[in-house]
Short mmCIF file of C-alpha atoms in Angstrom, two decimals:
data_model
loop_
_atom_site.label_atom_id
_atom_site.label_comp_id
_atom_site.label_asym_id
_atom_site.label_seq_id
_atom_site.Cartn_x
_atom_site.Cartn_y
_atom_site.Cartn_z
CA MET K 1 -30.74 98.90 -72.87
CA LYS K 2 -32.11 95.29 -72.10
CA ASN K 3 -30.02 94.37 -75.68
CA ILE K 4 -27.19 96.72 -74.82
CA THR K 5 -26.42 95.03 -71.43
CA TYR K 6 -27.10 91.77 -73.32
CA TYR K 7 -24.01 92.72 -75.73
CA LEU K 8 -21.93 93.96 -73.16
CA LYS K 9 -21.98 90.47 -70.93
CA ALA K 10 -21.82 88.20 -74.05
CA THR K 11 -18.70 90.53 -74.79
CA PHE K 12 -17.60 90.15 -71.41
CA SER K 13 -18.08 86.61 -71.30
CA TRP K 14 -16.53 85.99 -75.30
CA PHE K 15 -13.77 87.76 -75.42
CA VAL K 16 -12.57 89.50 -71.83
CA LEU K 17 -13.21 86.80 -69.46
CA PRO K 18 -11.05 84.25 -71.71
CA PHE K 19 -8.92 86.69 -71.46
CA ILE K 20 -8.35 87.06 -67.65
CA VAL K 21 -8.45 83.15 -67.21
CA LEU K 22 -5.26 82.93 -69.98
CA VAL K 23 -3.11 85.44 -67.49
CA LEU K 24 -4.08 84.07 -64.18
CA ALA K 25 -2.81 80.55 -65.34
CA SER K 26 0.34 82.00 -67.06
CA ALA K 27 0.74 83.90 -63.76
CA ALA K 28 0.02 80.84 -61.85
CA PRO K 29 2.93 77.95 -60.55
CA VAL K 30 3.53 75.37 -63.33
CA LYS K 31 3.91 71.71 -62.00
CA ASN K 32 6.32 69.67 -63.19
CA ASP K 33 4.65 67.05 -64.58
CA VAL K 34 7.24 64.34 -65.45
CA SER K 35 4.52 60.68 -64.93
CA GLU K 36 3.43 61.20 -68.58
CA LYS K 37 7.38 61.10 -69.76
CA GLU K 38 8.87 57.06 -70.49
CA VAL K 39 10.54 55.66 -67.30
CA ILE K 40 14.23 55.39 -66.43
CA ARG K 41 15.09 52.88 -63.90
CA LEU K 42 17.55 52.97 -61.77
CA GLY K 43 18.72 50.29 -60.06
CA PHE K 44 20.99 50.30 -56.49
CA ILE K 45 22.11 48.05 -53.65
CA PRO K 46 21.18 47.90 -50.12
CA LEU K 47 24.46 50.16 -48.82
CA THR K 48 24.47 53.65 -47.42
CA ASP K 49 26.21 55.12 -50.33
CA CYS K 50 22.97 54.37 -52.27
CA ALA K 51 21.66 57.75 -50.86
CA PRO K 52 22.55 59.83 -53.81
CA ILE K 53 19.42 58.08 -55.83
CA ILE K 54 17.55 57.25 -53.27
CA MET K 55 17.46 60.92 -51.81
CA ALA K 56 17.20 62.06 -55.07
CA LYS K 57 13.81 60.43 -55.16
CA GLU K 58 12.22 60.94 -52.13
CA LEU K 59 13.40 64.51 -52.07
CA GLY K 60 11.93 65.55 -56.10
CA LEU K 61 14.85 65.78 -57.76
CA PHE K 62 14.38 64.11 -60.68
CA GLU K 63 10.52 65.08 -61.33
CA LYS K 64 12.93 69.26 -60.29
CA TYR K 65 15.09 68.10 -63.61
CA GLY K 66 11.78 66.91 -65.85
CA VAL K 67 13.55 62.88 -65.17
CA ASN K 68 10.60 59.86 -64.49
CA VAL K 69 12.92 57.68 -62.51
CA GLU K 70 11.94 54.81 -60.90
CA VAL K 71 14.48 53.39 -58.05
CA THR K 72 14.41 49.38 -58.03
CA LYS K 73 16.05 47.63 -55.29
CA GLU K 74 18.98 44.92 -56.65
CA ALA K 75 19.69 41.57 -55.22
CA SER K 76 23.23 41.14 -55.48
CA TRP K 77 25.92 43.50 -58.35
CA ALA K 78 26.13 40.16 -60.86
CA ASN K 79 22.62 41.35 -61.03
CA VAL K 80 23.04 45.13 -61.66
CA ARG K 81 25.07 44.08 -64.16
CA ASP K 82 23.37 41.30 -65.93
CA LYS K 83 19.90 44.51 -66.05
CA ILE K 84 22.49 47.45 -67.20
CA LEU K 85 24.38 45.38 -69.96
CA THR K 86 20.81 44.18 -71.00
CA GLY K 87 19.16 47.72 -70.60
CA GLU K 88 16.55 46.30 -68.27
CA LEU K 89 17.47 48.92 -65.99
CA ASP K 90 18.38 52.36 -67.31
CA GLY K 91 21.83 52.81 -64.87
CA ALA K 92 22.85 52.07 -61.31
CA HIS K 93 24.78 52.53 -58.11
CA CYS K 94 27.18 50.55 -58.89
CA LEU K 95 31.03 49.67 -57.71
CA PHE K 96 33.42 52.10 -59.83
CA SER K 97 35.35 48.89 -60.58
CA MET K 98 32.91 47.26 -61.78
CA PRO K 99 32.87 47.97 -65.27
CA PHE K 100 36.57 47.77 -65.51
CA SER K 101 36.35 44.28 -64.64
CA VAL K 102 33.76 43.45 -66.48
CA TYR K 103 35.56 44.41 -69.93
CA THR K 104 38.56 42.92 -69.61
CA GLY K 105 36.87 39.46 -68.24
CA ILE K 106 37.18 39.58 -64.71
CA GLY K 107 33.67 40.11 -63.88
CA GLY K 108 31.69 39.67 -67.27
CA LYS K 109 32.22 38.72 -70.55
CA ALA K 110 35.02 40.28 -71.76
CA GLY K 111 34.16 43.54 -73.80
CA SER K 112 31.18 44.10 -72.32
CA GLU K 113 30.27 47.86 -72.27
CA MET K 114 28.86 49.52 -69.13
CA LYS K 115 29.47 53.78 -68.78
CA VAL K 116 30.75 55.21 -66.03
CA ALA K 117 28.68 58.96 -65.91
CA MET K 118 29.57 59.79 -62.19
CA ILE K 119 30.97 59.24 -58.95
CA LEU K 120 28.57 59.10 -56.06
CA ASN K 121 31.00 59.20 -53.16
CA ASN K 122 34.15 58.64 -50.89
CA ASN K 123 35.21 56.18 -48.44
CA GLY K 124 33.12 54.53 -46.00
CA GLN K 125 33.35 50.89 -46.42
CA ALA K 126 35.36 48.47 -44.27
CA ILE K 127 36.71 45.49 -43.31
CA THR K 128 35.33 43.78 -40.15
CA LEU K 129 36.54 40.77 -38.89
CA SER K 130 34.46 38.04 -36.16
CA LYS K 131 34.88 38.33 -32.71
CA ASP K 132 36.87 35.30 -32.98
CA PHE K 133 39.71 38.03 -33.13
CA CYS K 134 39.25 40.04 -30.78
CA GLY K 135 42.42 41.47 -29.45
CA LYS K 136 45.28 39.31 -32.03
CA VAL K 137 45.03 42.07 -34.40
CA GLY K 138 43.87 45.66 -35.05
CA PHE K 139 44.79 48.54 -37.10
CA LYS K 140 43.34 51.05 -34.79
CA GLN K 141 45.07 49.57 -31.94
CA THR K 142 48.91 49.49 -33.15
CA GLY K 143 48.74 51.99 -35.74
CA LYS K 144 50.22 48.46 -37.94
CA VAL K 145 48.59 46.64 -40.49
CA ALA K 146 47.58 43.21 -38.96
CA SER K 147 50.61 41.46 -39.79
CA VAL K 148 48.70 37.88 -38.17
CA VAL K 149 46.36 37.54 -41.02
CA ALA K 150 44.76 35.19 -43.47
CA ALA K 151 46.17 31.58 -42.57
CA LYS K 152 47.94 33.30 -39.27
CA LEU K 153 43.93 34.18 -37.86
CA LYS K 154 43.01 30.92 -37.24
CA ALA K 155 45.61 27.47 -36.97
CA ASP K 156 42.36 25.32 -36.84
CA LYS K 157 40.60 25.59 -40.27
CA GLU K 158 41.08 27.57 -43.81
CA VAL K 159 40.62 30.81 -43.35
CA THR K 160 37.79 32.40 -45.86
CA PHE K 161 37.43 36.66 -46.13
CA ALA K 162 34.20 38.02 -48.17
CA MET K 163 34.57 40.24 -50.74
CA THR K 164 31.16 41.36 -53.07
CA PHE K 165 32.38 41.09 -56.48
CA PRO K 166 35.89 39.55 -58.58
CA GLY K 167 37.18 43.31 -59.22
CA GLY K 168 35.25 45.46 -57.65
CA THR K 169 36.47 48.10 -55.14
CA HIS K 170 35.63 45.88 -52.32
CA ASP K 171 37.46 43.17 -53.30
CA VAL K 172 40.69 45.55 -54.28
CA TRP K 173 40.46 46.60 -50.38
CA LEU K 174 40.69 43.29 -49.17
CA ARG K 175 43.23 42.46 -51.77
CA TYR K 176 45.62 45.46 -50.65
CA TRP K 177 45.32 44.76 -47.10
CA LEU K 178 46.68 41.41 -47.48
CA ALA K 179 49.53 42.59 -49.31
CA ALA K 180 50.53 45.29 -47.51
CA ALA K 181 50.68 42.85 -44.22
CA ASN K 182 52.67 40.70 -46.75
CA VAL K 183 50.06 37.82 -46.90
CA SER K 184 49.99 35.74 -49.64
CA GLN K 185 46.28 35.74 -51.28
CA LYS K 186 47.11 32.11 -52.18
CA THR K 187 46.60 31.53 -48.50
CA ALA K 188 43.32 32.79 -47.75
CA LYS K 189 40.01 31.53 -49.27
CA ILE K 190 38.38 34.63 -50.56
CA ILE K 191 34.18 34.77 -51.93
CA THR K 192 32.18 36.24 -52.78
CA ILE K 193 29.01 37.37 -50.89
CA PRO K 194 25.97 40.59 -51.78
CA PRO K 195 26.14 43.09 -49.18
CA PRO K 196 23.33 42.87 -47.53
CA GLN K 197 23.90 39.20 -46.96
CA MET K 198 27.90 39.81 -44.90
CA VAL K 199 26.41 39.46 -41.87
CA ALA K 200 24.52 36.93 -41.77
CA ASN K 201 26.79 34.75 -43.39
CA MET K 202 29.41 35.34 -41.04
CA LYS K 203 27.05 35.39 -38.02
CA VAL K 204 26.90 30.99 -39.02
CA GLY K 205 30.52 30.39 -39.77
CA ASN K 206 30.31 30.94 -43.05
CA MET K 207 33.43 33.44 -43.30
CA ASP K 208 36.28 35.12 -40.85
CA GLY K 209 35.85 38.31 -42.02
CA TYR K 210 35.12 40.94 -45.00
CA CYS K 211 35.50 43.73 -46.79
CA VAL K 212 31.77 45.81 -47.53
CA GLY K 213 30.04 49.26 -47.70
CA GLU K 214 28.51 50.20 -44.53
CA PRO K 215 26.13 49.91 -42.86
CA TRP K 216 27.01 46.09 -42.87
CA ASN K 217 30.24 46.79 -40.71
CA GLY K 218 28.34 48.35 -37.77
CA VAL K 219 25.38 46.20 -38.21
CA ALA K 220 28.29 43.60 -37.49
CA VAL K 221 29.08 45.37 -33.96
CA LYS K 222 25.94 46.46 -33.18
CA GLN K 223 25.29 42.62 -33.08
CA GLY K 224 28.34 42.02 -31.71
CA ILE K 225 29.05 39.68 -34.30
CA GLY K 226 32.39 41.11 -35.51
CA PHE K 227 34.59 44.49 -35.53
CA THR K 228 36.14 47.04 -37.32
CA GLU K 229 39.66 45.98 -38.72
CA ILE K 230 40.30 49.04 -40.56
CA SER K 231 38.00 51.64 -42.74
CA THR K 232 38.68 52.35 -46.43
CA GLN K 233 39.16 55.70 -45.77
CA ASP K 234 42.36 54.67 -43.99
CA ILE K 235 43.58 52.91 -46.74
CA TRP K 236 43.36 55.47 -49.38
CA LYS K 237 41.58 58.89 -47.85
CA HIS K 238 39.16 59.83 -50.61
CA HIS K 239 38.65 56.83 -53.22
CA PRO K 240 36.40 56.06 -54.91
CA GLU K 241 33.47 53.92 -54.71
CA LYS K 242 30.26 53.93 -55.97
CA ALA K 243 29.50 55.45 -59.35
CA LEU K 244 25.90 55.90 -61.13
CA VAL K 245 26.78 53.98 -64.02
CA VAL K 246 23.74 53.24 -67.14
CA ASN K 247 23.87 51.42 -69.88
CA LYS K 248 25.41 52.26 -73.48
CA LYS K 249 22.60 52.50 -75.34
CA PHE K 250 20.96 54.62 -72.75
CA SER K 251 23.51 57.34 -72.95
CA GLU K 252 23.63 57.27 -76.52
CA THR K 253 19.76 57.59 -76.85
CA ARG K 254 19.07 59.74 -74.33
CA ARG K 255 21.50 61.89 -73.69
CA GLU K 256 19.35 64.61 -72.66
CA ASP K 257 17.75 62.62 -70.52
CA LEU K 258 21.20 60.87 -68.95
CA LYS K 259 22.04 65.21 -68.11
CA ASN K 260 18.86 65.26 -65.62
CA VAL K 261 19.35 62.21 -64.24
CA MET K 262 22.43 63.60 -63.34
CA LYS K 263 21.46 67.19 -62.57
CA ALA K 264 19.18 65.64 -60.06
CA VAL K 265 21.81 63.49 -58.56
CA LEU K 266 24.29 66.27 -58.37
CA GLU K 267 22.11 68.05 -56.44
CA ALA K 268 21.85 65.48 -54.21
CA CYS K 269 25.00 64.51 -53.39
CA LYS K 270 25.46 68.37 -51.80
CA TRP K 271 22.52 68.37 -49.86
CA LEU K 272 24.13 65.01 -48.43
CA ASP K 273 26.73 66.82 -47.37
CA ASN K 274 25.17 68.86 -45.89
CA ARG K 275 25.32 67.84 -42.20
CA ALA K 276 22.51 68.81 -40.93
CA ASN K 277 20.22 66.46 -43.23
CA ARG K 278 22.19 62.99 -42.25
CA LYS K 279 19.59 62.67 -40.11
CA ARG K 280 17.07 62.53 -42.10
CA ALA K 281 19.44 60.85 -44.81
CA ALA K 282 19.96 58.21 -42.33
CA GLU K 283 16.02 57.62 -41.07
CA ILE K 284 14.86 57.55 -45.54
CA ILE K 285 17.29 54.75 -46.52
CA GLY K 286 17.26 53.06 -43.59
CA LYS K 287 13.25 52.21 -44.17
CA LEU K 288 12.68 48.56 -45.61
CA PRO K 289 11.72 49.38 -49.71
CA TYR K 290 15.65 50.94 -49.49
CA VAL K 291 18.67 49.12 -47.24
CA ASN K 292 16.11 47.80 -44.50
CA ALA K 293 18.92 48.88 -41.30
CA PRO K 294 18.34 50.45 -38.52
CA ALA K 295 19.39 53.93 -38.38
CA ASP K 296 20.95 55.17 -35.87
CA VAL K 297 23.76 52.94 -37.50
CA ILE K 298 23.65 54.23 -40.75
CA GLU K 299 23.41 57.71 -39.03
CA ALA K 300 26.22 57.02 -36.23
CA ARG K 301 28.59 56.30 -39.62
CA LEU K 302 27.38 59.12 -42.18
CA MET K 303 28.70 60.62 -39.10
CA GLY K 304 32.13 59.85 -38.81
CA ASP K 305 31.33 58.03 -35.18
CA TYR K 306 32.58 54.69 -35.68
CA ASN K 307 32.02 52.62 -32.68
CA LEU K 308 34.69 49.64 -33.74
CA GLY K 309 33.37 47.39 -31.37
CA CYS K 310 35.51 44.34 -29.67
CA ASP K 311 36.60 47.64 -27.16
CA GLN K 312 38.27 49.27 -29.63
CA GLY K 313 36.32 52.52 -29.01
CA ILE K 314 35.00 55.30 -30.78
CA GLU K 315 36.63 56.37 -34.06
CA ILE K 316 35.56 59.97 -35.41
CA TYR K 317 36.10 60.97 -38.44
CA ARG K 318 35.41 64.47 -39.12
CA ASP K 319 37.39 64.79 -43.12
CA ASN K 320 37.51 61.82 -44.20
CA TYR K 321 34.15 59.79 -43.88
CA MET K 322 31.26 58.81 -46.55
CA LEU K 323 31.66 62.34 -48.62
CA PHE K 324 29.39 62.79 -50.83
CA HIS K 325 30.30 66.16 -53.65
CA ARG K 326 33.12 67.26 -51.44
CA ASN K 327 32.35 71.32 -53.12
CA GLY K 328 32.84 69.17 -56.34
CA GLU K 329 36.42 66.97 -55.74
CA THR K 330 34.40 63.75 -55.89
CA ASN K 331 31.32 63.68 -58.22
CA LEU K 332 34.38 63.29 -61.08
CA PRO K 333 35.15 60.48 -62.70
CA ARG K 334 39.06 59.86 -63.08
CA LYS K 335 40.53 57.85 -65.99
CA SER K 336 43.72 58.19 -63.50
CA HIS K 337 41.54 55.74 -61.16
CA ALA K 338 40.48 53.37 -63.53
CA ILE K 339 43.71 53.32 -64.56
CA TRP K 340 45.00 52.45 -60.89
CA PHE K 341 41.87 50.00 -60.70
CA MET K 342 43.06 47.43 -63.79
CA ALA K 343 46.76 47.76 -62.40
CA GLN K 344 45.83 45.99 -59.19
CA TYR K 345 43.86 42.83 -61.03
CA MET K 346 47.84 42.58 -62.77
CA ARG K 347 49.47 42.84 -59.53
CA PHE K 348 47.33 40.60 -58.01
CA ASP K 349 46.79 37.71 -61.14
CA TYR K 350 43.05 38.78 -62.62
CA LEU K 351 45.16 39.40 -65.43
CA LYS K 352 48.37 37.57 -67.84
CA GLU K 353 48.45 40.70 -69.80
CA ALA K 354 48.69 44.93 -69.32
CA PRO K 355 45.09 45.82 -70.79
CA ASP K 356 44.90 48.55 -73.03
CA TYR K 357 44.98 51.45 -69.90
CA ASN K 358 44.07 54.40 -71.46
CA ALA K 359 42.09 53.42 -74.33
CA ILE K 360 39.83 51.31 -71.48
CA ALA K 361 39.08 54.45 -69.53
CA ASP K 362 38.31 56.30 -72.34
CA LYS K 363 35.94 54.30 -73.63
CA LEU K 364 34.14 53.72 -70.52
CA ILE K 365 34.56 56.84 -68.55
CA LEU K 366 31.84 59.47 -69.35
CA GLN K 367 33.97 62.47 -68.71
CA ASP K 368 33.76 65.28 -70.83
CA LEU K 369 29.85 64.31 -70.56
CA TYR K 370 30.46 65.20 -66.53
CA LYS K 371 32.31 68.02 -67.18
CA GLU K 372 29.23 69.64 -69.04
CA VAL K 373 26.66 68.63 -66.53
CA ALA K 374 28.90 70.01 -63.42
CA THR K 375 29.81 73.30 -65.87
CA SER K 376 26.07 74.00 -66.28
CA MET K 377 25.54 73.61 -62.72
CA LYS K 378 28.64 75.67 -61.62
CA ILE K 379 30.32 73.34 -60.02
CA LYS K 380 34.12 72.50 -60.14
CA ILE K 381 35.67 70.41 -61.95
CA PRO K 382 39.52 69.11 -60.40
CA GLU K 383 42.13 69.43 -62.59
CA ASP K 384 44.54 66.56 -61.17
CA ASP K 385 43.06 64.07 -63.45
CA MET K 386 46.12 62.05 -64.36
CA LYS K 387 48.53 62.75 -61.92
CA PRO K 388 50.46 60.21 -59.59
CA PHE K 389 48.79 60.17 -56.11
CA VAL K 390 49.75 58.31 -52.56
CA ILE K 391 47.85 55.48 -51.30
CA ASP K 392 47.54 55.83 -47.49
CA LEU K 393 48.00 52.61 -46.32
CA ASP K 394 51.94 52.04 -47.68
CA LYS K 395 52.99 54.74 -49.28
CA ALA K 396 52.97 53.39 -52.44
CA LYS K 397 52.77 56.31 -55.13
CA PHE K 398 50.92 55.21 -57.72
CA ASP K 399 51.91 57.34 -61.51
CA PRO K 400 48.82 56.54 -63.93
CA ASN K 401 51.06 57.59 -66.79
CA ALA K 402 53.23 54.51 -66.38
CA PRO K 403 51.06 51.17 -64.43
CA ALA K 404 54.22 49.66 -65.58
CA ASP K 405 56.63 50.81 -63.75
CA TYR K 406 54.20 50.90 -60.83
CA LEU K 407 53.84 46.88 -60.71
CA LYS K 408 57.63 46.67 -60.80
CA GLN K 409 57.82 48.15 -57.00
CA VAL K 410 55.07 47.07 -55.11
CA ASN K 411 55.27 44.10 -52.76
CA SER K 412 53.30 41.03 -55.28
CA ILE K 413 53.73 37.76 -52.76
CA ASN K 414 50.23 36.99 -53.79
CA GLN K 415 50.91 36.29 -57.39
#
């Protein structure tokens, strides 16, 4: 009898028990541990619109899609450019127009390739002027572009404006605003300052105005050193702003990893466009490791509630504040938008000869890759690329198929 009992116990231990353990293990949830995978490094500049990358990290979305991502705070856009080109960063939150500026030799060594994988946001930048000009100018006050800017702002000294990168989005918004006010840009000094340093530089009088992303316009209002002259959504509603820009080799050799990074960021973009999530997003990205700015300022402008400063009151945006997904309308990287920016380079005398617009857009924009990722996630793909569009500020119509004709028509007094 003892022998039979021993035999049954042994049989259970050797055969049945391992089978039960195997069944239970297969039924348990599997944690997607990506810690052993090769690290993907994504940079960001301390701006509100770095939120898709930061929230993808904070919400565990990179891990969900099986990629091991490290996010790193960078000091300047030039720093981002250099690290993407050398491969020290695999990608970054980046000015949409930077790759075209760099490739054409404006913001870097001509021919250097940085690839645009997707757009991160529309809208949400602004031009801030010093409090010295309260009541003297004001798009919001008059409904018109200020006509007394640049040299007319101050008769006692040279007027200085700051932007964040030559040929970058902030640079173009500033120059476009000046041109719309019929002001020659040769009468103003335009300097480059990293976004987080804008407020401090204005406080000590290093410039009279600047164009930058949030929260640094809102912070200037909160500190009483400047006011919001115009928001970029008033210049061009739903303009492209930041993009996920990646290293060329990374895009070619780690295509599946890049697709999974994009999926995580796209999911974060959708999460951010739920207004109920924006307070939490503001609290997270406002922390020291990220933007390091007051959460209430970040939240207010994320919600579209703009205290303009200088007794201009509150401007409420509801369909054209900072948006990250817009049901798929935001994230497609459009070649027509790349051509528009390069046309501005011609208009503002950055380039002496017309670039090969279409070839450059085709080379630097990973549109097919984006469409593949969006399709896999059942995200709508807009069909408006390469169709004409109108800029709200001056009602100028741009046909990406005929940039030379556009340049003949626009006001080019700055040249």
